[in-house]
Amino acid sequence: DQQVKQNSPSLSVQEGRISILNCDYTNSMFDYFLWYKKYPAEGPTFLISISSIKDKNEDGRFTVFLNKSAKHLSLHIVPSQPGDSAVYFCAASGRSEKLVFGKGTKLTVNP
Amino acid sequence: KAGVTQTPRYLIKTRGQQVTLSCSPISGHRSVSWYQQTPGQGLQFLFEYFSETQRNKGNFPGRFSGRQFSNSRSEMNVSTLELGDSALYLCASSLLAGATETQYFGPGTRLLVL
């Protein structure tokens, strides 16, 4: 039973445009959500997080939106740059404090 | 500040053998978590150690074990290896324990079981 789902295995966008990566979760007890970015041959790198008491968190070009009623979060990257090409993982945690990851979405930003 | 280091980076073993992977956290970090990454299952939490104590555990069989030393370095051990244990094993460290603490990942150890 996959509690965190990233339904798009891949996404391709043009440089300068917006990238929107989506994530759905099933466990209503999750109260903290994160996005990680992973380049090949490297470990994941923390990007941005959001607590369930908020519906938006922004950090530079990255914004995460949380829709609790829909159990959905999204990561917006504006403007997208070729260096953003990587695999993006959505993760969630709740009272157990275990991080549950999605399977990732591979983003390709074309120059 | 040096990042999280993992050794070895690559490993080939045969079924039935056992393996020990090592993780050195960022200096000053006291929590170490381990994850298994496979193409089919994505990143799955194995366990978390804090101050030499296992604080949390994922849904893996008892063949997977770990420990943490007084200098916060951690090792994980997999006994009686199976083909399905082939994966990238990632270690992450954080200053304190808990999922809301920012975790810094190492590059991983890629294990191939033949």
PDB file of N, CA, C and O in Angstrom, chain A residues 6 11 13 17-24 33-38 45-50 55 57-67 72-78 80 84 86-91 105 107:
ATOM      1  N   GLN A   6       3.551   9.551  -6.465  1.00  0.00           N
ATOM      2  CA  GLN A   6       3.911  10.521  -7.487  1.00  0.00           C
ATOM      3  C   GLN A   6       3.566   9.843  -8.809  1.00  0.00           C
ATOM      4  O   GLN A   6       4.290   8.961  -9.272  1.00  0.00           O
ATOM      5  N   LEU A  11       8.668  14.285 -16.385  1.00  0.00           N
ATOM      6  CA  LEU A  11       8.090  15.567 -16.793  1.00  0.00           C
ATOM      7  C   LEU A  11       9.160  16.311 -17.581  1.00  0.00           C
ATOM      8  O   LEU A  11      10.325  16.362 -17.163  1.00  0.00           O
ATOM      9  N   VAL A  13       9.979  20.072 -19.455  1.00  0.00           N
ATOM     10  CA  VAL A  13       9.548  21.465 -19.629  1.00  0.00           C
ATOM     11  C   VAL A  13      10.655  22.259 -20.312  1.00  0.00           C
ATOM     12  O   VAL A  13      11.818  21.844 -20.322  1.00  0.00           O
ATOM     13  N   ARG A  17      10.145  28.219 -18.282  1.00  0.00           N
ATOM     14  CA  ARG A  17       8.730  27.976 -17.997  1.00  0.00           C
ATOM     15  C   ARG A  17       8.572  27.426 -16.580  1.00  0.00           C
ATOM     16  O   ARG A  17       9.533  27.163 -15.866  1.00  0.00           O
ATOM     17  N   ILE A  18       7.337  27.215 -16.167  1.00  0.00           N
ATOM     18  CA  ILE A  18       7.048  26.671 -14.846  1.00  0.00           C
ATOM     19  C   ILE A  18       7.060  25.143 -14.883  1.00  0.00           C
ATOM     20  O   ILE A  18       6.566  24.532 -15.830  1.00  0.00           O
ATOM     21  N   SER A  19       7.669  24.544 -13.858  1.00  0.00           N
ATOM     22  CA  SER A  19       7.586  23.094 -13.662  1.00  0.00           C
ATOM     23  C   SER A  19       6.652  22.854 -12.494  1.00  0.00           C
ATOM     24  O   SER A  19       6.796  23.487 -11.437  1.00  0.00           O
ATOM     25  N   ILE A  20       5.717  21.947 -12.655  1.00  0.00           N
ATOM     26  CA  ILE A  20       4.798  21.602 -11.568  1.00  0.00           C
ATOM     27  C   ILE A  20       4.872  20.102 -11.345  1.00  0.00           C
ATOM     28  O   ILE A  20       4.552  19.310 -12.222  1.00  0.00           O
ATOM     29  N   LEU A  21       5.349  19.745 -10.148  1.00  0.00           N
ATOM     30  CA  LEU A  21       5.451  18.334  -9.784  1.00  0.00           C
ATOM     31  C   LEU A  21       4.388  18.041  -8.735  1.00  0.00           C
ATOM     32  O   LEU A  21       4.225  18.797  -7.782  1.00  0.00           O
ATOM     33  N   ASN A  22       3.694  16.941  -8.922  1.00  0.00           N
ATOM     34  CA  ASN A  22       2.564  16.626  -8.059  1.00  0.00           C
ATOM     35  C   ASN A  22       2.799  15.406  -7.180  1.00  0.00           C
ATOM     36  O   ASN A  22       3.577  14.509  -7.533  1.00  0.00           O
ATOM     37  N   CYS A  23       2.078  15.395  -6.079  1.00  0.00           N
ATOM     38  CA  CYS A  23       2.228  14.312  -5.106  1.00  0.00           C
ATOM     39  C   CYS A  23       0.897  14.142  -4.381  1.00  0.00           C
ATOM     40  O   CYS A  23       0.273  15.135  -3.968  1.00  0.00           O
ATOM     41  N   ASP A  24       0.446  12.910  -4.232  1.00  0.00           N
ATOM     42  CA  ASP A  24      -0.772  12.617  -3.490  1.00  0.00           C
ATOM     43  C   ASP A  24      -0.445  11.695  -2.322  1.00  0.00           C
ATOM     44  O   ASP A  24       0.448  10.858  -2.429  1.00  0.00           O
ATOM     45  N   PHE A  33       5.490  17.641   5.273  1.00  0.00           N
ATOM     46  CA  PHE A  33       5.761  17.206   3.905  1.00  0.00           C
ATOM     47  C   PHE A  33       7.040  17.864   3.395  1.00  0.00           C
ATOM     48  O   PHE A  33       7.330  19.020   3.725  1.00  0.00           O
ATOM     49  N   LEU A  34       7.781  17.119   2.597  1.00  0.00           N
ATOM     50  CA  LEU A  34       9.064  17.616   2.113  1.00  0.00           C
ATOM     51  C   LEU A  34       9.244  17.256   0.647  1.00  0.00           C
ATOM     52  O   LEU A  34       8.650  16.301   0.141  1.00  0.00           O
ATOM     53  N   TRP A  35      10.106  18.011   0.001  1.00  0.00           N
ATOM     54  CA  TRP A  35      10.561  17.678  -1.349  1.00  0.00           C
ATOM     55  C   TRP A  35      12.077  17.563  -1.317  1.00  0.00           C
ATOM     56  O   TRP A  35      12.770  18.407  -0.738  1.00  0.00           O
ATOM     57  N   TYR A  36      12.566  16.521  -1.984  1.00  0.00           N
ATOM     58  CA  TYR A  36      13.991  16.306  -2.144  1.00  0.00           C
ATOM     59  C   TYR A  36      14.291  16.230  -3.630  1.00  0.00           C
ATOM     60  O   TYR A  36      13.471  15.799  -4.432  1.00  0.00           O
ATOM     61  N   LYS A  37      15.513  16.618  -3.972  1.00  0.00           N
ATOM     62  CA  LYS A  37      15.988  16.547  -5.351  1.00  0.00           C
ATOM     63  C   LYS A  37      17.182  15.597  -5.383  1.00  0.00           C
ATOM     64  O   LYS A  37      18.015  15.616  -4.470  1.00  0.00           O
ATOM     65  N   LYS A  38      17.259  14.783  -6.433  1.00  0.00           N
ATOM     66  CA  LYS A  38      18.365  13.832  -6.505  1.00  0.00           C
ATOM     67  C   LYS A  38      18.986  13.840  -7.896  1.00  0.00           C
ATOM     68  O   LYS A  38      18.296  13.595  -8.892  1.00  0.00           O
ATOM     69  N   THR A  45      18.895  15.653  -1.944  1.00  0.00           N
ATOM     70  CA  THR A  45      19.166  16.926  -1.279  1.00  0.00           C
ATOM     71  C   THR A  45      17.843  17.574  -0.905  1.00  0.00           C
ATOM     72  O   THR A  45      16.943  17.685  -1.744  1.00  0.00           O
ATOM     73  N   PHE A  46      17.730  18.011   0.338  1.00  0.00           N
ATOM     74  CA  PHE A  46      16.507  18.653   0.807  1.00  0.00           C
ATOM     75  C   PHE A  46      16.267  19.955   0.041  1.00  0.00           C
ATOM     76  O   PHE A  46      17.176  20.744  -0.171  1.00  0.00           O
ATOM     77  N   LEU A  47      15.011  20.144  -0.399  1.00  0.00           N
ATOM     78  CA  LEU A  47      14.645  21.354  -1.131  1.00  0.00           C
ATOM     79  C   LEU A  47      13.789  22.289  -0.292  1.00  0.00           C
ATOM     80  O   LEU A  47      14.131  23.435  -0.061  1.00  0.00           O
ATOM     81  N   ILE A  48      12.652  21.797   0.116  1.00  0.00           N
ATOM     82  CA  ILE A  48      11.678  22.640   0.779  1.00  0.00           C
ATOM     83  C   ILE A  48      10.695  21.763   1.538  1.00  0.00           C
ATOM     84  O   ILE A  48      10.491  20.599   1.180  1.00  0.00           O
ATOM     85  N   SER A  49      10.109  22.318   2.593  1.00  0.00           N
ATOM     86  CA  SER A  49       9.145  21.550   3.375  1.00  0.00           C
ATOM     87  C   SER A  49       7.924  22.412   3.697  1.00  0.00           C
ATOM     88  O   SER A  49       7.944  23.636   3.516  1.00  0.00           O
ATOM     89  N   ILE A  50       6.885  21.751   4.175  1.00  0.00           N
ATOM     90  CA  ILE A  50       5.681  22.467   4.592  1.00  0.00           C
ATOM     91  C   ILE A  50       4.987  21.687   5.692  1.00  0.00           C
ATOM     92  O   ILE A  50       4.889  20.453   5.630  1.00  0.00           O
ATOM     93  N   ASP A  55      -0.615  26.296   3.966  1.00  0.00           N
ATOM     94  CA  ASP A  55      -0.991  25.785   2.652  1.00  0.00           C
ATOM     95  C   ASP A  55      -0.015  26.195   1.560  1.00  0.00           C
ATOM     96  O   ASP A  55      -0.147  25.789   0.408  1.00  0.00           O
ATOM     97  N   ASN A  57       4.398  27.367   1.041  1.00  0.00           N
ATOM     98  CA  ASN A  57       5.701  27.774   1.534  1.00  0.00           C
ATOM     99  C   ASN A  57       6.591  28.064   0.336  1.00  0.00           C
ATOM    100  O   ASN A  57       6.610  27.300  -0.629  1.00  0.00           O
ATOM    101  N   GLU A  58       7.296  29.183   0.420  1.00  0.00           N
ATOM    102  CA  GLU A  58       8.057  29.645  -0.734  1.00  0.00           C
ATOM    103  C   GLU A  58       9.527  29.807  -0.365  1.00  0.00           C
ATOM    104  O   GLU A  58       9.855  30.276   0.727  1.00  0.00           O
ATOM    105  N   ASP A  59      10.405  29.412  -1.281  1.00  0.00           N
ATOM    106  CA  ASP A  59      11.840  29.612  -1.067  1.00  0.00           C
ATOM    107  C   ASP A  59      12.476  29.869  -2.419  1.00  0.00           C
ATOM    108  O   ASP A  59      12.775  28.929  -3.166  1.00  0.00           O
ATOM    109  N   GLY A  60      12.649  31.137  -2.727  1.00  0.00           N
ATOM    110  CA  GLY A  60      13.242  31.491  -4.015  1.00  0.00           C
ATOM    111  C   GLY A  60      12.370  31.049  -5.177  1.00  0.00           C
ATOM    112  O   GLY A  60      11.192  31.395  -5.241  1.00  0.00           O
ATOM    113  N   ARG A  61      12.942  30.253  -6.059  1.00  0.00           N
ATOM    114  CA  ARG A  61      12.178  29.791  -7.229  1.00  0.00           C
ATOM    115  C   ARG A  61      11.237  28.624  -6.905  1.00  0.00           C
ATOM    116  O   ARG A  61      10.464  28.194  -7.752  1.00  0.00           O
ATOM    117  N   PHE A  62      11.323  28.107  -5.695  1.00  0.00           N
ATOM    118  CA  PHE A  62      10.556  26.921  -5.322  1.00  0.00           C
ATOM    119  C   PHE A  62       9.401  27.277  -4.390  1.00  0.00           C
ATOM    120  O   PHE A  62       9.589  27.982  -3.390  1.00  0.00           O
ATOM    121  N   THR A  63       8.220  26.780  -4.725  1.00  0.00           N
ATOM    122  CA  THR A  63       7.040  26.971  -3.882  1.00  0.00           C
ATOM    123  C   THR A  63       6.334  25.638  -3.745  1.00  0.00           C
ATOM    124  O   THR A  63       6.124  24.933  -4.739  1.00  0.00           O
ATOM    125  N   VAL A  64       5.982  25.302  -2.517  1.00  0.00           N
ATOM    126  CA  VAL A  64       5.205  24.092  -2.289  1.00  0.00           C
ATOM    127  C   VAL A  64       3.810  24.493  -1.834  1.00  0.00           C
ATOM    128  O   VAL A  64       3.645  25.380  -1.000  1.00  0.00           O
ATOM    129  N   PHE A  65       2.817  23.852  -2.423  1.00  0.00           N
ATOM    130  CA  PHE A  65       1.422  24.080  -2.085  1.00  0.00           C
ATOM    131  C   PHE A  65       0.855  22.809  -1.475  1.00  0.00           C
ATOM    132  O   PHE A  65       1.113  21.709  -1.972  1.00  0.00           O
ATOM    133  N   LEU A  66       0.068  22.984  -0.419  1.00  0.00           N
ATOM    134  CA  LEU A  66      -0.550  21.835   0.235  1.00  0.00           C
ATOM    135  C   LEU A  66      -2.073  22.009   0.251  1.00  0.00           C
ATOM    136  O   LEU A  66      -2.572  23.017   0.734  1.00  0.00           O
ATOM    137  N   ASN A  67      -2.764  21.011  -0.248  1.00  0.00           N
ATOM    138  CA  ASN A  67      -4.232  20.989  -0.212  1.00  0.00           C
ATOM    139  C   ASN A  67      -4.632  19.794   0.643  1.00  0.00           C
ATOM    140  O   ASN A  67      -4.676  18.655   0.177  1.00  0.00           O
ATOM    141  N   HIS A  72      -3.200  16.448  -1.306  1.00  0.00           N
ATOM    142  CA  HIS A  72      -2.373  16.695  -2.485  1.00  0.00           C
ATOM    143  C   HIS A  72      -1.390  17.819  -2.215  1.00  0.00           C
ATOM    144  O   HIS A  72      -1.725  18.822  -1.578  1.00  0.00           O
ATOM    145  N   LEU A  73      -0.155  17.615  -2.665  1.00  0.00           N
ATOM    146  CA  LEU A  73       0.785  18.729  -2.637  1.00  0.00           C
ATOM    147  C   LEU A  73       1.507  18.822  -3.967  1.00  0.00           C
ATOM    148  O   LEU A  73       1.565  17.843  -4.724  1.00  0.00           O
ATOM    149  N   SER A  74       1.982  20.010  -4.229  1.00  0.00           N
ATOM    150  CA  SER A  74       2.678  20.220  -5.487  1.00  0.00           C
ATOM    151  C   SER A  74       3.888  21.119  -5.252  1.00  0.00           C
ATOM    152  O   SER A  74       3.918  21.920  -4.318  1.00  0.00           O
ATOM    153  N   LEU A  75       4.864  20.940  -6.099  1.00  0.00           N
ATOM    154  CA  LEU A  75       6.071  21.762  -6.083  1.00  0.00           C
ATOM    155  C   LEU A  75       6.118  22.537  -7.389  1.00  0.00           C
ATOM    156  O   LEU A  75       6.052  21.934  -8.462  1.00  0.00           O
ATOM    157  N   HIS A  76       6.206  23.870  -7.269  1.00  0.00           N
ATOM    158  CA  HIS A  76       6.315  24.718  -8.442  1.00  0.00           C
ATOM    159  C   HIS A  76       7.729  25.275  -8.522  1.00  0.00           C
ATOM    160  O   HIS A  76       8.250  25.789  -7.506  1.00  0.00           O
ATOM    161  N   ILE A  77       8.321  25.190  -9.698  1.00  0.00           N
ATOM    162  CA  ILE A  77       9.645  25.760  -9.922  1.00  0.00           C
ATOM    163  C   ILE A  77       9.504  26.806 -11.021  1.00  0.00           C
ATOM    164  O   ILE A  77       9.118  26.495 -12.151  1.00  0.00           O
ATOM    165  N   VAL A  78       9.784  28.062 -10.634  1.00  0.00           N
ATOM    166  CA  VAL A  78       9.641  29.159 -11.601  1.00  0.00           C
ATOM    167  C   VAL A  78      10.792  30.158 -11.446  1.00  0.00           C
ATOM    168  O   VAL A  78      10.983  30.672 -10.346  1.00  0.00           O
ATOM    169  N   SER A  80      12.056  27.585 -14.547  1.00  0.00           N
ATOM    170  CA  SER A  80      12.832  26.346 -14.586  1.00  0.00           C
ATOM    171  C   SER A  80      14.166  26.592 -15.297  1.00  0.00           C
ATOM    172  O   SER A  80      14.234  27.347 -16.269  1.00  0.00           O
ATOM    173  N   ASP A  84      17.992  22.315 -13.000  1.00  0.00           N
ATOM    174  CA  ASP A  84      16.933  21.719 -12.178  1.00  0.00           C
ATOM    175  C   ASP A  84      16.623  20.290 -12.616  1.00  0.00           C
ATOM    176  O   ASP A  84      15.871  19.583 -11.948  1.00  0.00           O
ATOM    177  N   ALA A  86      16.563  16.699 -12.678  1.00  0.00           N
ATOM    178  CA  ALA A  86      16.902  15.762 -11.601  1.00  0.00           C
ATOM    179  C   ALA A  86      15.650  14.931 -11.311  1.00  0.00           C
ATOM    180  O   ALA A  86      14.599  15.143 -11.905  1.00  0.00           O
ATOM    181  N   VAL A  87      15.787  14.013 -10.382  1.00  0.00           N
ATOM    182  CA  VAL A  87      14.617  13.275  -9.888  1.00  0.00           C
ATOM    183  C   VAL A  87      14.142  13.951  -8.607  1.00  0.00           C
ATOM    184  O   VAL A  87      14.955  14.231  -7.713  1.00  0.00           O
ATOM    185  N   TYR A  88      12.862  14.233  -8.529  1.00  0.00           N
ATOM    186  CA  TYR A  88      12.279  14.903  -7.371  1.00  0.00           C
ATOM    187  C   TYR A  88      11.425  13.925  -6.581  1.00  0.00           C
ATOM    188  O   TYR A  88      10.540  13.271  -7.125  1.00  0.00           O
ATOM    189  N   PHE A  89      11.710  13.849  -5.288  1.00  0.00           N
ATOM    190  CA  PHE A  89      10.970  12.969  -4.397  1.00  0.00           C
ATOM    191  C   PHE A  89      10.118  13.796  -3.450  1.00  0.00           C
ATOM    192  O   PHE A  89      10.597  14.744  -2.830  1.00  0.00           O
ATOM    193  N   CYS A  90       8.894  13.377  -3.308  1.00  0.00           N
ATOM    194  CA  CYS A  90       7.990  13.919  -2.317  1.00  0.00           C
ATOM    195  C   CYS A  90       8.067  12.983  -1.102  1.00  0.00           C
ATOM    196  O   CYS A  90       8.215  11.767  -1.263  1.00  0.00           O
ATOM    197  N   ALA A  91       8.004  13.524   0.110  1.00  0.00           N
ATOM    198  CA  ALA A  91       8.035  12.697   1.311  1.00  0.00           C
ATOM    199  C   ALA A  91       7.073  13.266   2.346  1.00  0.00           C
ATOM    200  O   ALA A  91       6.795  14.465   2.356  1.00  0.00           O
ATOM    201  N   THR A 105       9.752  11.703  -9.458  1.00  0.00           N
ATOM    202  CA  THR A 105       9.431  12.185 -10.803  1.00  0.00           C
ATOM    203  C   THR A 105      10.704  12.745 -11.405  1.00  0.00           C
ATOM    204  O   THR A 105      11.367  13.598 -10.791  1.00  0.00           O
ATOM    205  N   LEU A 107      12.489  15.106 -13.692  1.00  0.00           N
ATOM    206  CA  LEU A 107      12.258  16.368 -14.390  1.00  0.00           C
ATOM    207  C   LEU A 107      13.393  16.637 -15.363  1.00  0.00           C
ATOM    208  O   LEU A 107      14.570  16.556 -14.990  1.00  0.00           O
TER     209      LEU A 107
END
